[in-house]
């Protein structure tokens, strides 16, 4: 599987910014994405109709979105873009499949994914890493799963991608998922692997 990762900057170097900057970034993705495409939004803030609309319109244009539920141990429906219905909103779990204590929860979540002590690439050099926790990590896992699904099914719509991931998640294993949350842990084993080339002649 080969993907092209395109960074889109909506925040400054400290991770701060404005809703207008976020909206501009989403609108850029809507105009420029080469489909099939999935966008990761490991960010969030208070409820914003403008940001919700931008993400909703981008999904309607055929781009899947994985967004963070947020890390306030509160109802995700009070945050944007976590509350965007057609987006895949990801909550965080620990290594023991419990909801991470800081993870938001509620009916606006679609799925949970690992979000505790996740080591990944980082700024500073080609081999730099950092170990972080939060729903931003969880959303990145869901983004990767969506990309893998689109690799196998490139004509799938965002709704079909979301239905596939939530319909095939591991159910009932998360402890303390939170009021209204789906007990649904990301699973990718249902996605068929690439066929193995068979030598001929």
XYZ file of N, CA and C in Angstrom:
603
model
N 0.846 -1.190 0.000
C 0.000 0.000 0.000
C 0.882 1.240 0.000
N 0.560 2.185 -0.855
C 1.297 3.437 -0.924
C 0.320 4.591 -0.804
N 0.627 5.519 0.092
C -0.206 6.701 0.254
C 0.656 7.942 0.117
N 0.012 9.044 -0.185
C 0.673 10.347 -0.197
C 0.111 11.159 0.954
N 0.974 11.578 1.866
C 0.550 12.381 3.011
C 0.795 13.848 2.694
N -0.251 14.644 2.795
C -0.170 16.071 2.492
C -0.464 16.859 3.764
N 0.526 17.532 4.338
C 0.260 18.343 5.531
C -0.479 19.622 5.152
N -1.498 19.954 5.917
C -2.263 21.180 5.698
C -2.219 21.972 6.999
N -1.668 23.162 6.935
C -1.444 23.937 8.158
C -2.601 24.890 8.428
N -3.253 24.685 9.576
C -4.301 25.600 10.005
C -3.994 26.235 11.343
N -2.924 25.770 12.001
C -2.531 26.264 13.320
C -1.082 26.735 13.284
N -0.663 27.446 14.336
C 0.726 27.895 14.383
C 1.617 26.815 14.997
N 2.880 27.143 15.201
C 3.850 26.146 15.668
C 3.595 25.682 17.093
N 2.775 26.411 17.845
C 2.456 25.999 19.210
C 1.148 25.228 19.278
N 0.502 25.036 18.122
C -0.764 24.329 18.100
C -1.962 25.216 18.350
N -1.752 26.519 18.329
C -2.837 27.471 18.542
C -3.244 28.095 17.214
N -4.431 28.657 17.197
C -4.904 29.297 15.980
C -6.345 29.720 16.126
N -6.963 29.983 15.003
C -8.339 30.469 14.994
C -9.234 29.500 14.246
N -10.515 29.623 14.497
C -11.482 28.828 13.742
C -11.383 29.149 12.263
N -11.136 30.419 11.942
C -11.012 30.809 10.537
C -9.860 30.069 9.870
N -8.755 29.890 10.593
C -7.631 29.140 10.043
C -7.977 27.685 9.807
N -8.707 27.095 10.752
C -9.144 25.706 10.582
C -10.062 25.566 9.373
N -11.005 26.485 9.257
C -11.945 26.447 8.131
C -11.200 26.600 6.813
N -10.233 27.506 6.773
C -9.458 27.702 5.544
C -8.717 26.427 5.166
N -8.176 25.736 6.159
C -7.491 24.480 5.882
C -8.424 23.421 5.335
N -9.594 23.299 5.941
C -10.584 22.324 5.459
C -11.028 22.669 4.046
N -11.271 23.948 3.794
C -11.697 24.360 2.452
C -10.614 24.070 1.414
N -9.350 24.212 1.805
C -8.255 23.885 0.885
C -8.289 22.404 0.542
N -8.504 21.578 1.545
C -8.601 20.133 1.304
C -9.750 19.832 0.353
N -10.879 20.462 0.566
C -12.043 20.230 -0.288
C -11.728 20.551 -1.740
N -10.989 21.623 -1.967
C -10.670 22.039 -3.333
C -9.561 21.205 -3.965
N -8.637 20.710 -3.173
C -7.404 20.160 -3.742
C -7.169 18.669 -3.541
N -7.971 18.016 -2.738
C -7.727 16.596 -2.461
C -7.832 15.758 -3.722
N -6.905 14.814 -3.859
C -6.958 13.828 -4.942
C -7.590 12.566 -4.376
N -8.758 12.240 -4.870
C -9.519 11.126 -4.309
C -9.087 9.796 -4.925
N -9.213 8.706 -4.133
C -9.814 8.654 -2.797
C -8.926 9.326 -1.758
N -9.563 9.942 -0.771
C -8.810 10.711 0.217
C -9.475 10.624 1.577
N -8.645 10.712 2.604
C -9.135 10.789 3.976
C -8.340 11.865 4.691
N -9.028 12.682 5.466
C -8.384 13.767 6.207
C -8.400 13.453 7.697
N -7.303 13.760 8.357
C -7.209 13.607 9.805
C -7.274 14.987 10.449
N -8.176 15.145 11.409
C -8.253 16.394 12.172
C -8.035 16.076 13.643
N -6.781 16.034 14.028
C -6.425 15.820 15.427
C -6.374 17.170 16.121
N -7.522 17.807 16.167
C -7.650 19.117 16.800
C -9.106 19.308 17.169
N -9.372 20.348 17.903
C -10.758 20.625 18.262
C -10.848 21.808 19.193
N -12.066 22.216 19.440
C -12.334 23.337 20.323
C -13.816 23.395 20.610
N -14.268 24.536 21.058
C -15.679 24.699 21.344
C -16.535 24.566 20.098
N -17.827 24.441 20.313
C -18.752 24.272 19.199
C -18.640 25.437 18.225
N -18.548 25.105 16.933
C -18.409 26.120 15.887
C -19.220 25.708 14.674
N -20.268 26.458 14.397
C -21.092 26.156 13.228
C -20.286 26.288 11.945
N -19.371 27.259 11.900
C -18.580 27.472 10.680
C -17.680 26.280 10.401
N -17.008 25.770 11.430
C -16.132 24.618 11.238
C -16.945 23.367 10.922
N -18.065 23.201 11.608
C -18.932 22.052 11.327
C -19.375 22.051 9.868
N -19.761 23.219 9.377
C -20.232 23.324 7.993
C -19.116 23.015 7.012
N -17.919 23.526 7.281
C -16.794 23.276 6.374
C -16.483 21.789 6.286
N -16.447 21.109 7.433
C -16.155 19.674 7.434
C -17.282 18.896 6.768
N -18.513 19.254 7.067
C -19.657 18.572 6.451
C -19.629 18.718 4.938
N -19.323 19.916 4.455
C -19.257 20.140 3.010
C -18.107 19.366 2.375
N -17.001 19.251 3.085
C -15.859 18.513 2.558
C -16.184 17.027 2.447
N -16.885 16.511 3.440
C -17.312 15.107 3.379
C -18.286 14.903 2.228
N -19.189 15.854 2.043
C -20.138 15.765 0.929
C -19.428 15.783 -0.416
N -18.224 16.366 -0.454
C -17.431 16.398 -1.686
C -16.672 15.094 -1.919
N -16.805 14.140 -0.984
C -16.225 12.821 -1.197
C -14.975 12.509 -0.404
N -14.673 13.321 0.617
C -13.466 13.119 1.423
C -13.869 12.608 2.801
N -13.342 11.465 3.196
C -13.604 10.944 4.534
C -12.837 11.769 5.564
N -13.409 11.932 6.745
C -12.764 12.670 7.831
C -12.740 11.834 9.100
N -11.566 11.770 9.717
C -11.415 11.210 11.053
C -11.056 12.358 11.979
N -11.848 12.549 13.030
C -11.650 13.704 13.908
C -11.535 13.253 15.365
N -10.824 14.027 16.139
C -10.642 13.737 17.560
C -11.921 14.015 18.333
N -12.209 13.138 19.294
C -13.352 13.388 20.168
C -13.064 14.525 21.135
N -11.786 14.723 21.464
C -11.409 15.754 22.421
C -10.987 15.146 23.745
N -10.244 15.911 24.517
C -9.662 15.398 25.746
C -10.069 16.146 26.990
N -11.351 16.406 27.155
C -11.839 17.137 28.323
C -12.678 16.273 29.255
N -12.728 14.968 29.000
C -13.558 14.048 29.790
C -14.996 14.551 29.860
N -15.498 14.995 28.710
C -16.822 15.599 28.641
C -17.559 15.078 27.408
N -18.769 15.553 27.226
C -19.591 15.135 26.095
C -19.033 15.721 24.802
N -18.642 14.845 23.882
C -18.045 15.294 22.620
C -19.008 16.118 21.780
N -20.291 16.005 22.040
C -21.273 16.754 21.253
C -21.196 18.258 21.502
N -20.404 18.667 22.472
C -20.228 20.094 22.753
C -18.978 20.674 22.103
N -18.343 19.895 21.219
C -17.075 20.313 20.620
C -17.106 20.136 19.104
N -16.335 20.979 18.426
C -16.190 20.880 16.968
C -14.728 20.617 16.626
N -14.480 19.782 15.604
C -15.447 19.132 14.717
C -15.969 17.791 15.225
N -15.754 17.476 16.524
C -16.162 16.166 17.038
C -17.646 15.890 16.838
N -18.457 16.950 16.850
C -19.903 16.738 16.776
C -20.430 16.617 15.345
N -19.555 16.682 14.346
C -19.996 16.572 12.948
C -20.449 15.139 12.677
N -21.730 14.986 12.379
C -22.317 13.645 12.279
C -21.669 12.751 11.225
N -21.413 13.228 10.000
C -20.855 12.310 9.000
C -19.361 12.044 9.141
N -18.689 12.722 10.071
C -17.272 12.444 10.319
C -17.142 11.219 11.210
N -15.973 10.587 11.176
C -15.656 9.499 12.097
C -14.996 10.114 13.328
N -15.735 10.188 14.421
C -15.231 10.812 15.639
C -14.652 9.741 16.552
N -13.370 9.901 16.897
C -12.633 8.858 17.604
C -12.349 9.227 19.053
N -12.716 8.315 19.951
C -12.337 8.413 21.349
C -11.102 7.572 21.612
N -10.495 7.762 22.783
C -9.224 7.105 23.096
C -9.392 5.993 24.122
N -8.646 4.904 23.899
C -8.599 3.807 24.863
C -7.175 3.601 25.361
N -7.082 2.908 26.497
C -5.794 2.572 27.089
C -5.345 1.201 26.598
N -4.185 0.781 27.072
C -3.649 -0.521 26.691
C -4.516 -1.672 27.205
N -5.371 -1.390 28.201
C -6.262 -2.420 28.735
C -7.679 -2.310 28.180
N -7.853 -1.551 27.108
C -9.153 -1.374 26.453
C -10.177 -0.678 27.348
N -9.715 0.212 28.196
C -10.599 1.099 28.939
C -10.596 2.458 28.257
N -11.708 3.188 28.377
C -11.687 4.559 27.863
C -10.640 5.344 28.639
N -9.771 6.037 27.914
C -8.779 6.887 28.563
C -9.496 7.952 29.384
N -8.979 8.239 30.554
C -9.694 9.103 31.498
C -9.996 10.476 30.930
N -9.135 10.993 30.061
C -9.344 12.325 29.511
C -10.217 12.331 28.262
N -10.489 11.176 27.694
C -11.212 11.122 26.421
C -12.647 11.597 26.570
N -13.079 12.429 25.642
C -14.492 12.766 25.575
C -15.297 11.529 25.203
N -16.587 11.624 25.366
C -17.468 10.466 25.198
C -18.817 10.947 24.673
N -19.766 10.016 24.519
C -21.123 10.398 24.175
C -21.583 9.925 22.814
N -22.785 10.321 22.475
C -23.430 9.839 21.257
C -22.788 10.371 19.986
N -21.984 11.416 20.088
C -21.322 11.937 18.887
C -20.073 11.146 18.523
N -19.624 10.252 19.414
C -18.519 9.363 19.062
C -19.005 8.281 18.107
N -18.103 7.836 17.258
C -18.399 6.723 16.355
C -17.597 5.478 16.696
N -16.401 5.679 17.250
C -15.474 4.562 17.394
C -14.384 4.953 18.396
N -13.786 3.952 19.008
C -12.616 4.170 19.862
C -11.396 3.541 19.206
N -10.228 4.082 19.523
C -8.964 3.533 19.037
C -7.890 3.828 20.083
N -6.761 3.122 20.035
C -5.713 3.353 21.031
C -5.297 4.821 21.111
N -5.121 5.302 22.351
C -4.745 6.697 22.530
C -3.919 6.948 23.774
N -3.230 5.925 24.246
C -2.392 6.076 25.432
C -0.962 5.649 25.127
N -0.019 6.544 25.387
C 1.414 6.246 25.212
C 1.711 5.710 23.816
N 1.305 6.469 22.810
C 1.504 6.086 21.414
C 2.788 6.735 20.896
N 3.722 5.934 20.446
C 4.976 6.437 19.880
C 4.858 6.529 18.371
N 5.195 7.698 17.839
C 5.063 7.909 16.399
C 6.107 8.917 15.940
N 6.081 9.205 14.644
C 7.009 10.177 14.070
C 6.799 11.552 14.698
N 7.863 12.354 14.669
C 7.812 13.664 15.319
C 8.704 14.634 14.557
N 8.591 15.913 14.902
C 9.424 16.930 14.269
C 10.867 16.805 14.753
N 11.791 17.353 13.975
C 13.174 17.393 14.397
C 14.120 16.581 13.553
N 13.585 15.699 12.724
C 14.463 14.891 11.887
C 13.742 13.659 11.385
N 14.323 12.987 10.395
C 13.645 11.850 9.765
C 13.463 10.652 10.682
N 14.218 10.580 11.776
C 14.071 9.456 12.699
C 13.509 9.885 14.053
N 13.077 11.132 14.161
C 12.576 11.645 15.436
C 11.242 11.001 15.790
N 11.059 10.716 17.071
C 9.797 10.158 17.553
C 9.382 10.875 18.825
N 8.111 10.701 19.172
C 7.592 11.194 20.445
C 6.507 10.233 20.899
N 6.312 10.151 22.196
C 5.267 9.300 22.762
C 4.213 10.209 23.382
N 3.007 10.135 22.848
C 1.933 11.041 23.232
C 0.675 10.255 23.573
N -0.244 10.926 24.255
C -1.533 10.325 24.588
C -2.649 11.295 24.235
N -3.813 10.746 23.894
C -4.968 11.576 23.609
C -5.756 11.092 22.418
N -6.888 11.734 22.198
C -7.734 11.339 21.071
C -7.138 11.752 19.732
N -6.153 12.643 19.747
C -5.448 12.958 18.498
C -4.750 11.720 17.950
N -4.197 10.908 18.843
C -3.567 9.658 18.412
C -4.619 8.677 17.900
N -5.748 8.641 18.596
C -6.832 7.740 18.189
C -7.347 8.091 16.797
N -7.538 9.378 16.546
C -8.013 9.803 15.228
C -7.031 9.416 14.138
N -5.734 9.466 14.451
C -4.731 9.069 13.458
C -4.840 7.583 13.122
N -5.094 6.747 14.128
C -5.304 5.321 13.859
C -6.501 5.115 12.933
N -7.581 5.826 13.213
C -8.788 5.686 12.389
C -8.530 6.192 10.974
N -7.749 7.261 10.854
C -7.372 7.758 9.528
C -6.641 6.686 8.738
N -5.693 6.030 9.381
C -4.960 4.956 8.711
C -5.861 3.817 8.297
N -6.812 3.466 9.161
C -7.751 2.395 8.826
C -8.619 2.784 7.634
N -9.068 4.038 7.613
C -9.871 4.507 6.483
C -9.062 4.489 5.195
N -7.788 4.888 5.276
C -6.925 4.859 4.091
C -6.728 3.431 3.596
N -6.558 2.502 4.528
C -6.400 1.097 4.151
C -7.655 0.582 3.458
N -8.818 0.956 3.988
C -10.076 0.527 3.368
C -10.215 1.123 1.968
N -9.871 2.394 1.831
C -9.965 3.040 0.520
C -8.953 2.471 -0.467
N -7.846 1.971 0.027
C -6.881 1.301 -0.847
C -7.510 0.077 -1.497
N -8.284 -0.662 -0.726
C -8.924 -1.866 -1.256
C -10.212 -1.544 -1.992
N -10.900 -0.481 -1.567
C -12.190 -0.117 -2.158
C -12.164 1.373 -2.519
N -11.437 1.742 -3.555
C -11.206 3.162 -3.850
C -12.451 3.952 -4.238
N -13.515 3.270 -4.606
C -14.732 3.998 -4.978
C -15.687 4.176 -3.800
N -15.301 3.722 -2.613
C -16.173 3.836 -1.443
C -16.407 5.299 -1.079
N -17.639 5.616 -0.724
C -17.979 6.961 -0.274
C -17.602 7.119 1.199
N -17.537 8.363 1.693
C -17.275 8.540 3.125
C -18.267 7.790 4.010
N -19.530 7.765 3.614
C -20.527 7.034 4.405
C -20.237 5.541 4.404
N -19.796 5.024 3.273
C -19.469 3.598 3.200
C -18.221 3.263 4.005
N -17.239 4.153 3.985
C -16.037 3.949 4.803
C -16.411 3.923 6.280
N -17.210 4.896 6.701
C -17.625 4.962 8.103
C -18.423 3.728 8.505
N -19.333 3.305 7.630
C -20.147 2.127 7.934
C -19.292 0.873 8.040
N -18.281 0.768 7.190
C -17.405 -0.406 7.223
C -16.610 -0.461 8.524
N -16.048 0.669 8.937
C -15.219 0.669 10.145
C -16.054 0.491 11.406
N -17.201 1.145 11.472
C -18.034 1.003 12.669
C -18.793 -0.317 12.672
N -19.101 -0.829 11.502
C -19.828 -2.094 11.431
C -18.969 -3.303 11.721
N -17.662 -3.161 11.574
C -16.746 -4.282 11.787
C -15.828 -4.079 12.986
N -16.124 -3.095 13.818
C -15.302 -2.879 15.008
C -15.515 -4.019 16.005
N -14.626 -4.108 16.970
C -14.790 -5.087 18.046
C -15.712 -4.485 19.094
N -16.833 -5.130 19.317
C -17.879 -4.556 20.163
C -17.859 -5.150 21.572
N -18.178 -4.290 22.536
C -18.393 -4.745 23.894
C -17.157 -4.983 24.737
N -15.994 -4.535 24.295
C -14.764 -4.827 25.051
C -14.232 -3.621 25.826
N -14.784 -2.437 25.585
C -14.270 -1.227 26.226
C -14.933 -1.051 27.588
N -14.138 -0.881 28.616
C -14.688 -0.620 29.941
C -14.769 0.884 30.172
N -15.891 1.297 30.768
C -16.080 2.710 31.060
C -16.137 3.579 29.833
N -16.836 3.109 28.794
C -16.869 3.850 27.529
C -17.485 5.233 27.675
N -18.340 5.411 28.669
C -18.954 6.713 28.885
C -20.393 6.742 28.425
N -21.188 7.559 29.067
C -22.612 7.636 28.774
C -22.864 7.951 27.308
N -23.619 7.078 26.648
C -23.992 7.295 25.256
C -22.966 6.869 24.235
N -21.770 6.489 24.685
C -20.703 6.135 23.737
C -20.947 4.774 23.103
N -20.557 4.609 21.837
C -20.591 3.277 21.233
C -19.459 2.431 21.807
N -19.769 1.194 22.172
C -18.711 0.307 22.671
C -18.116 -0.402 21.475
N -17.238 0.302 20.784
C -16.802 -0.070 19.434
C -15.320 0.264 19.305
N -14.474 -0.767 19.280
C -13.025 -0.584 19.219
C -12.522 -0.879 17.813
N -11.751 0.034 17.258
C -11.253 -0.086 15.889
C -10.620 -1.453 15.634
N -10.991 -2.049 14.484
C -10.450 -3.349 14.059
C -10.299 -3.301 12.547
N -9.139 -3.735 12.052
C -8.912 -3.676 10.606
C -8.754 -5.045 9.975
N -8.892 -6.089 10.768
C -8.666 -7.431 10.247
C -9.647 -7.876 9.185
N -10.761 -7.160 9.064
C -11.760 -7.535 8.058
C -11.390 -7.049 6.660
N -10.434 -6.132 6.559
C -10.050 -5.588 5.253
C -9.127 -6.580 4.560
N -9.489 -7.038 3.368
C -8.667 -8.053 2.699
C -7.275 -7.523 2.375
N -6.253 -8.366 2.516
C -4.906 -7.947 2.125
C -4.791 -7.873 0.615
N -3.753 -7.211 0.156
C -3.493 -7.191 -1.283
C -3.233 -8.612 -1.772
N -3.711 -8.934 -2.968
C -3.426 -10.266 -3.511
C -1.932 -10.457 -3.733
N -1.473 -11.681 -3.546
C -0.064 -12.014 -3.752
C 0.143 -12.433 -5.200
N 1.105 -11.783 -5.846
C 1.377 -12.107 -7.249
C 1.893 -13.540 -7.362
N 1.366 -14.262 -8.337
C 1.781 -15.643 -8.572
C 2.662 -15.703 -9.811
N 3.875 -16.236 -9.687
C 4.754 -16.329 -10.867
C 4.115 -17.187 -11.956
N 4.327 -16.800 -13.180
C 3.821 -17.582 -14.316
C 4.985 -17.952 -15.228
N 4.750 -19.003 -16.033
C 5.755 -19.412 -17.012
C 6.853 -20.263 -16.410
